[in-house]
PDB file of C-alpha atoms in Angstrom:
ATOM      1  CA  MET I  27      16.120 -21.498  41.207  1.00 32.00           C
ATOM      2  CA  ARG I  28      13.089 -23.657  40.679  1.00 37.00           C
ATOM      3  CA  MET I  29       9.844 -22.155  39.368  1.00 37.00           C
ATOM      4  CA  SER I  30       7.200 -22.185  42.091  1.00 37.00           C
ATOM      5  CA  ASP I  31       4.126 -24.313  41.525  1.00 38.00           C
ATOM      6  CA  ALA I  32       2.123 -22.394  44.110  1.00 36.00           C
ATOM      7  CA  PRO I  33      -0.162 -19.661  42.864  1.00 38.00           C
ATOM      8  CA  THR I  34       1.085 -16.444  44.496  1.00 39.00           C
ATOM      9  CA  GLY I  35       0.210 -12.803  44.068  1.00 45.00           C
ATOM     10  CA  SER I  36      -2.497 -11.332  41.866  1.00 53.00           C
ATOM     11  CA  THR I  37      -4.126 -13.784  39.477  1.00 70.00           C
ATOM     12  CA  VAL I  38      -4.594 -11.199  36.708  1.00 73.00           C
ATOM     13  CA  PRO I  39      -1.092 -11.143  35.182  1.00 74.00           C
ATOM     14  CA  ARG I  40      -0.769 -14.930  35.590  1.00 80.00           C
ATOM     15  CA  ARG I  41      -4.037 -15.559  33.781  1.00 80.00           C
ATOM     16  CA  GLN I  42      -3.155 -13.184  30.979  1.00 79.00           C
ATOM     17  CA  LEU I  43       0.322 -14.616  30.632  1.00 85.00           C
ATOM     18  CA  GLY I  44      -1.167 -18.099  30.415  1.00 86.00           C
ATOM     19  CA  ARG I  45      -3.606 -17.003  27.697  1.00 83.00           C
ATOM     20  CA  TYR I  46      -0.893 -15.469  25.557  1.00 86.00           C
ATOM     21  CA  LEU I  47       1.424 -18.454  25.957  1.00 91.00           C
ATOM     22  CA  ARG I  48      -1.385 -20.854  25.068  1.00 89.00           C
ATOM     23  CA  LYS I  49      -2.179 -18.830  21.953  1.00 87.00           C
ATOM     24  CA  LEU I  50       1.487 -18.818  20.922  1.00 91.00           C
ATOM     25  CA  ARG I  51       1.611 -22.603  21.342  1.00 94.00           C
ATOM     26  CA  THR I  52      -1.541 -23.216  19.309  1.00 91.00           C
ATOM     27  CA  ASP I  53      -0.419 -20.747  16.619  1.00 92.00           C
ATOM     28  CA  ALA I  54       2.789 -22.795  16.401  1.00 92.00           C
ATOM     29  CA  ARG I  55       0.609 -25.916  15.940  1.00 93.00           C
ATOM     30  CA  MET I  56       2.152 -27.626  18.953  1.00 93.00           C
ATOM     31  CA  THR I  57       0.257 -29.893  21.302  1.00 93.00           C
ATOM     32  CA  VAL I  58       0.716 -29.607  25.059  1.00 92.00           C
ATOM     33  CA  LYS I  59       2.729 -32.825  24.972  1.00 93.00           C
ATOM     34  CA  ALA I  60       4.976 -31.635  22.148  1.00 94.00           C
ATOM     35  CA  ALA I  61       5.627 -28.348  23.942  1.00 93.00           C
ATOM     36  CA  ALA I  62       6.313 -30.117  27.234  1.00 92.00           C
ATOM     37  CA  ASP I  63       8.754 -32.487  25.522  1.00 93.00           C
ATOM     38  CA  ALA I  64      10.553 -29.623  23.799  1.00 93.00           C
ATOM     39  CA  LEU I  65      10.929 -27.737  27.089  1.00 92.00           C
ATOM     40  CA  GLU I  66      11.633 -30.896  29.127  1.00 92.00           C
ATOM     41  CA  TRP I  67       8.712 -30.151  31.428  1.00 93.00           C
ATOM     42  CA  SER I  68       5.697 -32.206  32.483  1.00 92.00           C
ATOM     43  CA  GLU I  69       2.296 -31.777  30.842  1.00 91.00           C
ATOM     44  CA  ALA I  70       0.900 -30.953  34.293  1.00 90.00           C
ATOM     45  CA  LYS I  71       3.297 -28.039  34.546  1.00 91.00           C
ATOM     46  CA  MET I  72       2.226 -26.816  31.112  1.00 91.00           C
ATOM     47  CA  TRP I  73      -1.413 -26.949  32.221  1.00 87.00           C
ATOM     48  CA  ARG I  74      -0.678 -24.914  35.367  1.00 86.00           C
ATOM     49  CA  ILE I  75       1.119 -22.272  33.300  1.00 88.00           C
ATOM     50  CA  GLU I  76      -1.572 -21.937  30.646  1.00 86.00           C
ATOM     51  CA  THR I  77      -4.400 -21.713  33.189  1.00 81.00           C
ATOM     52  CA  GLY I  78      -2.630 -19.113  35.304  1.00 79.00           C
ATOM     53  CA  ASN I  79      -2.183 -21.381  38.287  1.00 78.00           C
ATOM     54  CA  THR I  80       1.497 -20.665  38.778  1.00 81.00           C
ATOM     55  CA  SER I  81       3.876 -17.730  38.633  1.00 78.00           C
ATOM     56  CA  LEU I  82       6.717 -17.803  36.119  1.00 83.00           C
ATOM     57  CA  ARG I  83      10.305 -16.654  35.862  1.00 87.00           C
ATOM     58  CA  SER I  84      11.077 -14.456  32.872  1.00 88.00           C
ATOM     59  CA  LEU I  85      13.704 -17.015  31.762  1.00 91.00           C
ATOM     60  CA  ASP I  86      11.014 -19.717  31.585  1.00 91.00           C
ATOM     61  CA  VAL I  87       8.846 -17.439  29.484  1.00 91.00           C
ATOM     62  CA  GLU I  88      11.776 -16.700  27.200  1.00 93.00           C
ATOM     63  CA  ALA I  89      12.334 -20.441  26.689  1.00 93.00           C
ATOM     64  CA  MET I  90       8.665 -20.973  25.809  1.00 94.00           C
ATOM     65  CA  CYS I  91       8.625 -18.060  23.390  1.00 93.00           C
ATOM     66  CA  ARG I  92      11.703 -19.352  21.614  1.00 93.00           C
ATOM     67  CA  ALA I  93      10.194 -22.829  21.369  1.00 94.00           C
ATOM     68  CA  TYR I  94       7.068 -21.311  19.792  1.00 94.00           C
ATOM     69  CA  GLY I  95       8.962 -18.956  17.472  1.00 94.00           C
ATOM     70  CA  ALA I  96       7.410 -15.826  19.000  1.00 90.00           C
ATOM     71  CA  PRO I  97       8.478 -12.417  17.633  1.00 89.00           C
ATOM     72  CA  ASP I  98      11.059 -10.504  19.681  1.00 88.00           C
ATOM     73  CA  GLU I  99       8.570  -7.795  20.712  1.00 83.00           C
ATOM     74  CA  MET I 100       6.092 -10.367  22.009  1.00 84.00           C
ATOM     75  CA  ARG I 101       8.826 -12.237  23.862  1.00 88.00           C
ATOM     76  CA  GLU I 102      10.003  -9.067  25.599  1.00 85.00           C
ATOM     77  CA  ALA I 103       6.440  -8.105  26.519  1.00 81.00           C
ATOM     78  CA  LEU I 104       5.685 -11.512  28.024  1.00 85.00           C
ATOM     79  CA  MET I 105       8.937 -11.530  29.942  1.00 86.00           C
ATOM     80  CA  GLY I 106       7.938  -8.158  31.389  1.00 78.00           C
ATOM     81  CA  LEU I 107       4.546  -9.550  32.299  1.00 77.00           C
ATOM     82  CA  ALA I 108       6.172 -12.532  34.018  1.00 82.00           C
ATOM     83  CA  LYS I 109       7.937 -10.137  36.387  1.00 75.00           C
ATOM     84  CA  GLU I 110       4.521  -8.917  37.529  1.00 68.00           C
ATOM     85  CA  THR I 111       3.118 -12.360  38.389  1.00 65.00           C
ATOM     86  CA  LYS I 112       4.544 -12.390  41.908  1.00 63.00           C
ATOM     87  CA  GLY I 113       3.008  -9.072  42.984  1.00 56.00           C
ATOM     88  CA  LYS I 114       0.384  -9.003  45.748  1.00 48.00           C
ATOM     89  CA  GLY I 115      -1.773  -6.537  43.832  1.00 48.00           C
ATOM     90  CA  TRP I 116      -1.435  -5.256  40.338  1.00 46.00           C
ATOM     91  CA  TRP I 117      -1.151  -1.805  38.871  1.00 45.00           C
ATOM     92  CA  HIS I 118      -0.368  -1.950  35.184  1.00 46.00           C
ATOM     93  CA  ALA I 119       1.435   1.242  34.194  1.00 42.00           C
ATOM     94  CA  TYR I 120       1.585   1.357  30.413  1.00 34.00           C
ATOM     95  CA  GLY I 121       5.041   1.935  28.975  1.00 36.00           C
ATOM     96  CA  ASP I 122       6.819   0.652  32.089  1.00 41.00           C
ATOM     97  CA  VAL I 123       7.838  -3.024  32.031  1.00 38.00           C
ATOM     98  CA  ILE I 124       5.028  -3.862  29.604  1.00 43.00           C
ATOM     99  CA  PRO I 125       4.740  -2.001  26.277  1.00 42.00           C
ATOM    100  CA  GLY I 126       1.680   0.208  25.887  1.00 48.00           C
ATOM    101  CA  GLY I 127       0.526  -1.609  22.750  1.00 45.00           C
ATOM    102  CA  PHE I 128       0.339  -4.867  24.681  1.00 49.00           C
ATOM    103  CA  ASP I 129      -3.275  -4.434  25.766  1.00 61.00           C
ATOM    104  CA  LEU I 130      -3.947  -6.782  28.640  1.00 68.00           C
ATOM    105  CA  TYR I 131      -7.425  -5.470  29.322  1.00 76.00           C
ATOM    106  CA  VAL I 132      -8.605  -6.460  25.854  1.00 75.00           C
ATOM    107  CA  GLY I 133      -7.439 -10.023  26.481  1.00 74.00           C
ATOM    108  CA  LEU I 134      -9.495 -10.192  29.657  1.00 79.00           C
ATOM    109  CA  GLU I 135     -12.476  -8.561  27.976  1.00 84.00           C
ATOM    110  CA  GLU I 136     -12.524 -11.125  25.176  1.00 81.00           C
ATOM    111  CA  ALA I 137     -12.675 -13.983  27.693  1.00 82.00           C
ATOM    112  CA  THR I 138     -15.620 -12.611  29.690  1.00 88.00           C
ATOM    113  CA  GLU I 139     -19.126 -13.964  29.991  1.00 92.00           C
ATOM    114  CA  SER I 140     -20.502 -10.683  31.336  1.00 96.00           C
ATOM    115  CA  LEU I 141     -19.395  -7.111  31.929  1.00 96.00           C
ATOM    116  CA  GLU I 142     -20.877  -4.514  34.269  1.00 97.00           C
ATOM    117  CA  GLN I 143     -19.631  -0.961  33.737  1.00 96.00           C
ATOM    118  CA  TYR I 144     -20.144   2.368  35.444  1.00 96.00           C
ATOM    119  CA  ALA I 145     -19.203   5.446  33.394  1.00 95.00           C
ATOM    120  CA  PRO I 146     -19.237   8.771  35.252  1.00 93.00           C
ATOM    121  CA  GLU I 147     -17.894  11.071  32.507  1.00 93.00           C
ATOM    122  CA  LEU I 148     -17.623   9.505  29.040  1.00 95.00           C
ATOM    123  CA  VAL I 149     -19.267   6.819  26.904  1.00 97.00           C
ATOM    124  CA  PRO I 150     -17.387   3.520  27.470  1.00 94.00           C
ATOM    125  CA  GLY I 151     -15.194   2.264  24.648  1.00 92.00           C
ATOM    126  CA  LEU I 152     -17.440  -0.648  23.650  1.00 94.00           C
ATOM    127  CA  LEU I 153     -20.266   1.802  22.913  1.00 97.00           C
ATOM    128  CA  GLN I 154     -18.373   4.664  21.249  1.00 96.00           C
ATOM    129  CA  THR I 155     -18.826   5.710  17.630  1.00 96.00           C
ATOM    130  CA  PRO I 156     -15.625   6.221  15.600  1.00 94.00           C
ATOM    131  CA  ASP I 157     -16.145  10.008  15.489  1.00 95.00           C
ATOM    132  CA  TYR I 158     -16.725  10.198  19.270  1.00 96.00           C
ATOM    133  CA  HIS I 159     -13.554   8.215  19.869  1.00 93.00           C
ATOM    134  CA  ARG I 160     -11.595  10.398  17.449  1.00 92.00           C
ATOM    135  CA  ALA I 161     -12.821  13.543  19.221  1.00 93.00           C
ATOM    136  CA  LEU I 162     -11.586  12.134  22.536  1.00 91.00           C
ATOM    137  CA  LEU I 163      -8.207  11.291  20.999  1.00 88.00           C
ATOM    138  CA  ASN I 164      -7.898  14.835  19.674  1.00 87.00           C
ATOM    139  CA  LYS I 165      -8.237  16.117  23.253  1.00 85.00           C
ATOM    140  CA  SER I 166      -6.317  13.480  25.198  1.00 80.00           C
ATOM    141  CA  ARG I 167      -3.601  12.690  22.641  1.00 80.00           C
ATOM    142  CA  PRO I 168      -3.098  15.686  20.342  1.00 79.00           C
ATOM    143  CA  ASP I 169       0.318  14.237  19.488  1.00 80.00           C
ATOM    144  CA  LEU I 170      -1.348  11.394  17.578  1.00 73.00           C
ATOM    145  CA  GLN I 171      -1.744  12.330  13.957  1.00 72.00           C
ATOM    146  CA  GLY I 172      -2.758  10.719  10.674  1.00 73.00           C
ATOM    147  CA  ASP I 173      -2.226   6.975  10.418  1.00 79.00           C
ATOM    148  CA  GLU I 174      -1.646   6.422  14.139  1.00 78.00           C
ATOM    149  CA  ALA I 175      -4.933   8.075  15.097  1.00 81.00           C
ATOM    150  CA  ASP I 176      -6.740   6.144  12.348  1.00 84.00           C
ATOM    151  CA  ARG I 177      -5.243   2.891  13.582  1.00 82.00           C
ATOM    152  CA  ARG I 178      -6.490   3.527  17.110  1.00 81.00           C
ATOM    153  CA  VAL I 179      -9.989   4.248  15.870  1.00 84.00           C
ATOM    154  CA  GLN I 180      -9.958   1.073  13.763  1.00 84.00           C
ATOM    155  CA  LEU I 181      -8.732  -1.022  16.678  1.00 81.00           C
ATOM    156  CA  ARG I 182     -11.548   0.312  18.862  1.00 83.00           C
ATOM    157  CA  ALA I 183     -14.085  -0.638  16.197  1.00 86.00           C
ATOM    158  CA  GLN I 184     -12.633  -4.150  15.996  1.00 85.00           C
ATOM    159  CA  ARG I 185     -12.825  -4.497  19.761  1.00 85.00           C
ATOM    160  CA  GLN I 186     -16.541  -3.686  19.615  1.00 91.00           C
ATOM    161  CA  ASN I 187     -17.138  -6.841  17.546  1.00 91.00           C
ATOM    162  CA  LEU I 188     -17.074  -8.628  20.894  1.00 91.00           C
ATOM    163  CA  ILE I 189     -20.588  -7.353  21.650  1.00 94.00           C
ATOM    164  CA  THR I 190     -22.086  -8.044  18.220  1.00 92.00           C
ATOM    165  CA  ARG I 191     -20.469 -11.391  17.441  1.00 90.00           C
ATOM    166  CA  VAL I 192     -22.827 -14.236  16.547  1.00 88.00           C
ATOM    167  CA  THR I 193     -21.371 -16.860  18.893  1.00 89.00           C
ATOM    168  CA  SER I 194     -21.875 -16.312  22.629  1.00 88.00           C
ATOM    169  CA  PRO I 195     -21.480 -12.552  22.888  1.00 93.00           C
ATOM    170  CA  PRO I 196     -20.993 -11.471  26.508  1.00 95.00           C
ATOM    171  CA  LYS I 197     -23.781  -9.743  28.399  1.00 97.00           C
ATOM    172  CA  LEU I 198     -23.099  -6.042  28.863  1.00 97.00           C
ATOM    173  CA  ARG I 199     -24.807  -3.909  31.506  1.00 98.00           C
ATOM    174  CA  VAL I 200     -23.855  -0.240  31.715  1.00 98.00           C
ATOM    175  CA  VAL I 201     -24.839   2.594  34.034  1.00 97.00           C
ATOM    176  CA  LEU I 202     -24.126   6.029  32.561  1.00 97.00           C
ATOM    177  CA  ASN I 203     -24.040   9.099  34.743  1.00 95.00           C
ATOM    178  CA  GLU I 204     -26.337  11.695  33.159  1.00 95.00           C
ATOM    179  CA  ALA I 205     -23.254  13.886  32.603  1.00 94.00           C
ATOM    180  CA  VAL I 206     -22.094  11.364  29.972  1.00 96.00           C
ATOM    181  CA  ILE I 207     -25.007  12.034  27.652  1.00 96.00           C
ATOM    182  CA  ARG I 208     -25.121  15.793  28.267  1.00 94.00           C
ATOM    183  CA  ARG I 209     -21.424  16.457  27.642  1.00 94.00           C
ATOM    184  CA  VAL I 210     -21.146  17.393  23.962  1.00 95.00           C
ATOM    185  CA  VAL I 211     -18.055  15.570  22.676  1.00 95.00           C
ATOM    186  CA  GLY I 212     -16.931  16.477  19.147  1.00 94.00           C
ATOM    187  CA  GLY I 213     -19.812  18.882  18.507  1.00 95.00           C
ATOM    188  CA  PRO I 214     -23.609  18.428  18.235  1.00 95.00           C
ATOM    189  CA  ASP I 215     -23.524  16.215  15.122  1.00 95.00           C
ATOM    190  CA  VAL I 216     -20.989  13.783  16.601  1.00 96.00           C
ATOM    191  CA  MET I 217     -22.875  13.676  19.887  1.00 96.00           C
ATOM    192  CA  ALA I 218     -26.206  13.136  18.164  1.00 96.00           C
ATOM    193  CA  ASP I 219     -24.772  10.147  16.295  1.00 97.00           C
ATOM    194  CA  GLN I 220     -23.362   8.813  19.572  1.00 97.00           C
ATOM    195  CA  LEU I 221     -26.770   9.040  21.230  1.00 97.00           C
ATOM    196  CA  VAL I 222     -28.302   7.179  18.278  1.00 97.00           C
ATOM    197  CA  ARG I 223     -25.642   4.479  18.756  1.00 97.00           C
ATOM    198  CA  LEU I 224     -26.649   4.135  22.417  1.00 98.00           C
ATOM    199  CA  THR I 225     -30.277   3.793  21.333  1.00 97.00           C
ATOM    200  CA  GLU I 226     -29.378   1.059  18.845  1.00 96.00           C
ATOM    201  CA  MET I 227     -27.150  -0.820  21.275  1.00 97.00           C
ATOM    202  CA  ASN I 228     -29.866  -0.792  23.919  1.00 97.00           C
ATOM    203  CA  GLU I 229     -32.056  -2.785  21.530  1.00 96.00           C
ATOM    204  CA  ARG I 230     -29.593  -5.684  21.416  1.00 96.00           C
ATOM    205  CA  PRO I 231     -30.607  -8.715  23.519  1.00 96.00           C
ATOM    206  CA  ASN I 232     -27.233  -8.910  25.287  1.00 97.00           C
ATOM    207  CA  VAL I 233     -26.926  -5.178  26.059  1.00 97.00           C
ATOM    208  CA  SER I 234     -28.696  -3.096  28.679  1.00 98.00           C
ATOM    209  CA  ILE I 235     -27.854   0.575  29.297  1.00 98.00           C
ATOM    210  CA  ARG I 236     -29.370   2.701  32.048  1.00 97.00           C
ATOM    211  CA  VAL I 237     -28.895   6.357  32.958  1.00 97.00           C
ATOM    212  CA  ALA I 238     -28.323   7.555  36.522  1.00 94.00           C
ATOM    213  CA  PRO I 239     -30.072  10.953  36.413  1.00 93.00           C
ATOM    214  CA  PHE I 240     -28.869  14.005  38.322  1.00 90.00           C
ATOM    215  CA  SER I 241     -32.227  14.131  40.108  1.00 85.00           C
ATOM    216  CA  PHE I 242     -31.428  10.925  41.991  1.00 79.00           C
ATOM    217  CA  GLY I 243     -28.640  12.664  43.923  1.00 74.00           C
ATOM    218  CA  ALA I 244     -25.807  10.640  45.447  1.00 73.00           C
ATOM    219  CA  HIS I 245     -25.586   6.950  44.586  1.00 67.00           C
ATOM    220  CA  GLY I 246     -23.409   3.931  45.242  1.00 67.00           C
ATOM    221  CA  GLY I 247     -20.731   4.884  42.715  1.00 66.00           C
ATOM    222  CA  PHE I 248     -20.613   8.670  43.019  1.00 68.00           C
ATOM    223  CA  ASP I 249     -17.076   8.634  44.447  1.00 72.00           C
ATOM    224  CA  THR I 250     -15.489   6.142  42.032  1.00 77.00           C
ATOM    225  CA  ALA I 251     -13.875   6.381  38.621  1.00 82.00           C
ATOM    226  CA  LEU I 252     -14.933   4.432  35.548  1.00 88.00           C
ATOM    227  CA  PHE I 253     -14.836   0.725  36.384  1.00 94.00           C
ATOM    228  CA  THR I 254     -15.684  -2.577  34.743  1.00 94.00           C
ATOM    229  CA  LEU I 255     -16.601  -5.732  36.635  1.00 96.00           C
ATOM    230  CA  MET I 256     -15.770  -8.743  34.472  1.00 93.00           C
ATOM    231  CA  ARG I 257     -17.112 -12.219  35.104  1.00 93.00           C
ATOM    232  CA  PHE I 258     -15.946 -15.322  33.278  1.00 88.00           C
ATOM    233  CA  PRO I 259     -17.557 -18.625  32.215  1.00 85.00           C
ATOM    234  CA  THR I 260     -18.142 -21.167  34.964  1.00 77.00           C
ATOM    235  CA  THR I 261     -17.109 -24.813  35.050  1.00 69.00           C
ATOM    236  CA  GLY I 262     -19.552 -27.672  34.571  1.00 68.00           C
ATOM    237  CA  ASP I 263     -20.325 -27.763  38.301  1.00 69.00           C
ATOM    238  CA  GLY I 264     -21.089 -24.043  38.466  1.00 68.00           C
ATOM    239  CA  ARG I 265     -17.806 -22.838  39.965  1.00 69.00           C
ATOM    240  CA  ASP I 266     -15.920 -19.861  38.578  1.00 65.00           C
ATOM    241  CA  HIS I 267     -13.420 -20.997  35.964  1.00 66.00           C
ATOM    242  CA  GLU I 268     -11.389 -17.976  37.006  1.00 76.00           C
ATOM    243  CA  PRO I 269     -12.193 -15.252  39.528  1.00 83.00           C
ATOM    244  CA  PRO I 270     -14.114 -12.107  38.613  1.00 91.00           C
ATOM    245  CA  THR I 271     -11.935  -9.050  38.024  1.00 89.00           C
ATOM    246  CA  VAL I 272     -12.538  -5.319  38.425  1.00 91.00           C
ATOM    247  CA  TYR I 273     -10.709  -2.986  36.065  1.00 89.00           C
ATOM    248  CA  VAL I 274     -10.351   0.644  37.158  1.00 87.00           C
ATOM    249  CA  GLN I 275      -9.017   3.015  34.540  1.00 79.00           C
ATOM    250  CA  GLY I 276      -6.577   5.818  35.408  1.00 73.00           C
ATOM    251  CA  PHE I 277      -4.417   8.476  33.751  1.00 71.00           C
ATOM    252  CA  THR I 278      -1.108   6.643  34.117  1.00 67.00           C
ATOM    253  CA  GLY I 279      -2.201   3.031  34.302  1.00 68.00           C
ATOM    254  CA  ALA I 280      -4.885   0.565  35.189  1.00 73.00           C
ATOM    255  CA  LEU I 281      -5.764  -1.065  38.483  1.00 81.00           C
ATOM    256  CA  TYR I 282      -6.849  -4.724  38.396  1.00 81.00           C
ATOM    257  CA  LEU I 283      -8.649  -6.068  41.475  1.00 85.00           C
ATOM    258  CA  ASP I 284      -9.566  -9.716  42.054  1.00 83.00           C
ATOM    259  CA  LYS I 285      -9.750 -10.223  45.828  1.00 85.00           C
ATOM    260  CA  PRO I 286     -13.201 -11.391  47.040  1.00 89.00           C
ATOM    261  CA  HIS I 287     -13.786  -8.348  49.266  1.00 92.00           C
ATOM    262  CA  GLU I 288     -12.865  -6.020  46.382  1.00 91.00           C
ATOM    263  CA  ILE I 289     -15.228  -7.764  43.985  1.00 93.00           C
ATOM    264  CA  HIS I 290     -18.008  -7.651  46.585  1.00 94.00           C
ATOM    265  CA  ARG I 291     -17.600  -3.900  47.124  1.00 93.00           C
ATOM    266  CA  TYR I 292     -17.786  -3.037  43.439  1.00 94.00           C
ATOM    267  CA  ALA I 293     -20.599  -5.515  42.754  1.00 95.00           C
ATOM    268  CA  GLU I 294     -22.584  -4.010  45.612  1.00 94.00           C
ATOM    269  CA  ALA I 295     -22.039  -0.472  44.313  1.00 93.00           C
ATOM    270  CA  PHE I 296     -23.031  -1.444  40.768  1.00 95.00           C
ATOM    271  CA  ALA I 297     -26.171  -3.235  41.961  1.00 95.00           C
ATOM    272  CA  GLU I 298     -27.258  -0.149  43.899  1.00 92.00           C
ATOM    273  CA  MET I 299     -26.666   2.138  40.909  1.00 93.00           C
ATOM    274  CA  TRP I 300     -28.440  -0.278  38.570  1.00 95.00           C
ATOM    275  CA  ASP I 301     -31.533  -0.435  40.760  1.00 93.00           C
ATOM    276  CA  ASP I 302     -31.652   3.356  41.185  1.00 91.00           C
ATOM    277  CA  ALA I 303     -31.063   4.251  37.513  1.00 95.00           C
ATOM    278  CA  LEU I 304     -33.769   4.879  34.931  1.00 96.00           C
ATOM    279  CA  PRO I 305     -35.218   1.654  33.464  1.00 96.00           C
ATOM    280  CA  GLN I 306     -33.820   0.566  30.122  1.00 97.00           C
ATOM    281  CA  ASP I 307     -36.813   1.723  28.060  1.00 97.00           C
ATOM    282  CA  ASP I 308     -36.824   5.140  29.736  1.00 97.00           C
ATOM    283  CA  SER I 309     -33.084   5.464  29.131  1.00 97.00           C
ATOM    284  CA  THR I 310     -33.540   4.617  25.458  1.00 97.00           C
ATOM    285  CA  ALA I 311     -36.273   7.258  25.178  1.00 96.00           C
ATOM    286  CA  LEU I 312     -33.920   9.787  26.781  1.00 96.00           C
ATOM    287  CA  PHE I 313     -31.156   8.973  24.271  1.00 97.00           C
ATOM    288  CA  HIS I 314     -33.609   9.405  21.419  1.00 94.00           C
ATOM    289  CA  ARG I 315     -34.969  12.705  22.747  1.00 95.00           C
ATOM    290  CA  MET I 316     -31.513  14.179  23.328  1.00 94.00           C
ATOM    291  CA  ALA I 317     -30.329  13.090  19.863  1.00 95.00           C
ATOM    292  CA  ARG I 318     -33.246  15.032  18.378  1.00 93.00           C
ATOM    293  CA  GLU I 319     -32.316  18.075  20.459  1.00 91.00           C
ATOM    294  CA  MET I 320     -28.716  17.862  19.244  1.00 88.00           C
ATOM    295  CA  ASN I 321     -29.981  17.825  15.686  1.00 83.00           C
ATOM    296  CA  GLY I 322     -32.116  20.903  16.389  1.00 77.00           C
ATOM    297  CA  GLN I 323     -35.405  19.046  16.010  1.00 63.00           C
TER     298      GLN I 323
END
């Protein structure tokens, strides 16, 4: 059975698979030519794989991982991901064919040029304080104790370096439902610190956070869950290097959408919410005022 050169199915797992395989190759200090020679493939085929322009058989992925000296766990994860590259849409259920620790969303997030998020219930991960995140873990995953909980908090903090990095940090625009800042997570002190964090983040040049107040009534995203619209760097002639992707978070998995009509619907909803929400300065003032209230001032 010959591997198809035609891009089929959802682009999300193909693009992620390509990123991970490219990283394995570079970590092994192999050029594209050296890898192609070792696998007895053409350089053109290697390029299509690493840019997500072709689906892959799990046996092909296994061969690449062995050539690069990838650990067994990584090899098994990538082989599981390869099985998803032929799907028409993509629902990533953690702990199914792909291990839960193999965080595909983070890989996409790191490659973005801009992110637009709507949060109806909780502060998004990129903006959470460690104590806020720990309080959420205590509720959602009471089985996590000690070192495992600490590791998750540390990983979240590392992920947030994306926004504060010196070189080309992505632009982040967030609309928070007013419920997010009124729900006291972890107690008044933890919530006050979280509101201060939102105030500080809203002063960064690449971050803009707005609040959708209750008084505005229904809005473009009132019937949707938390979602993130990710856009990626463009080519020299202004075309998308890879298509935008919407990530919708759920209890048992994550939905990744990349069809043009899907992107348009979410972009339209976000734009409506953004225009209707409180301006950035007013939102910052609200964070500051509520933090003072939490502290009893």
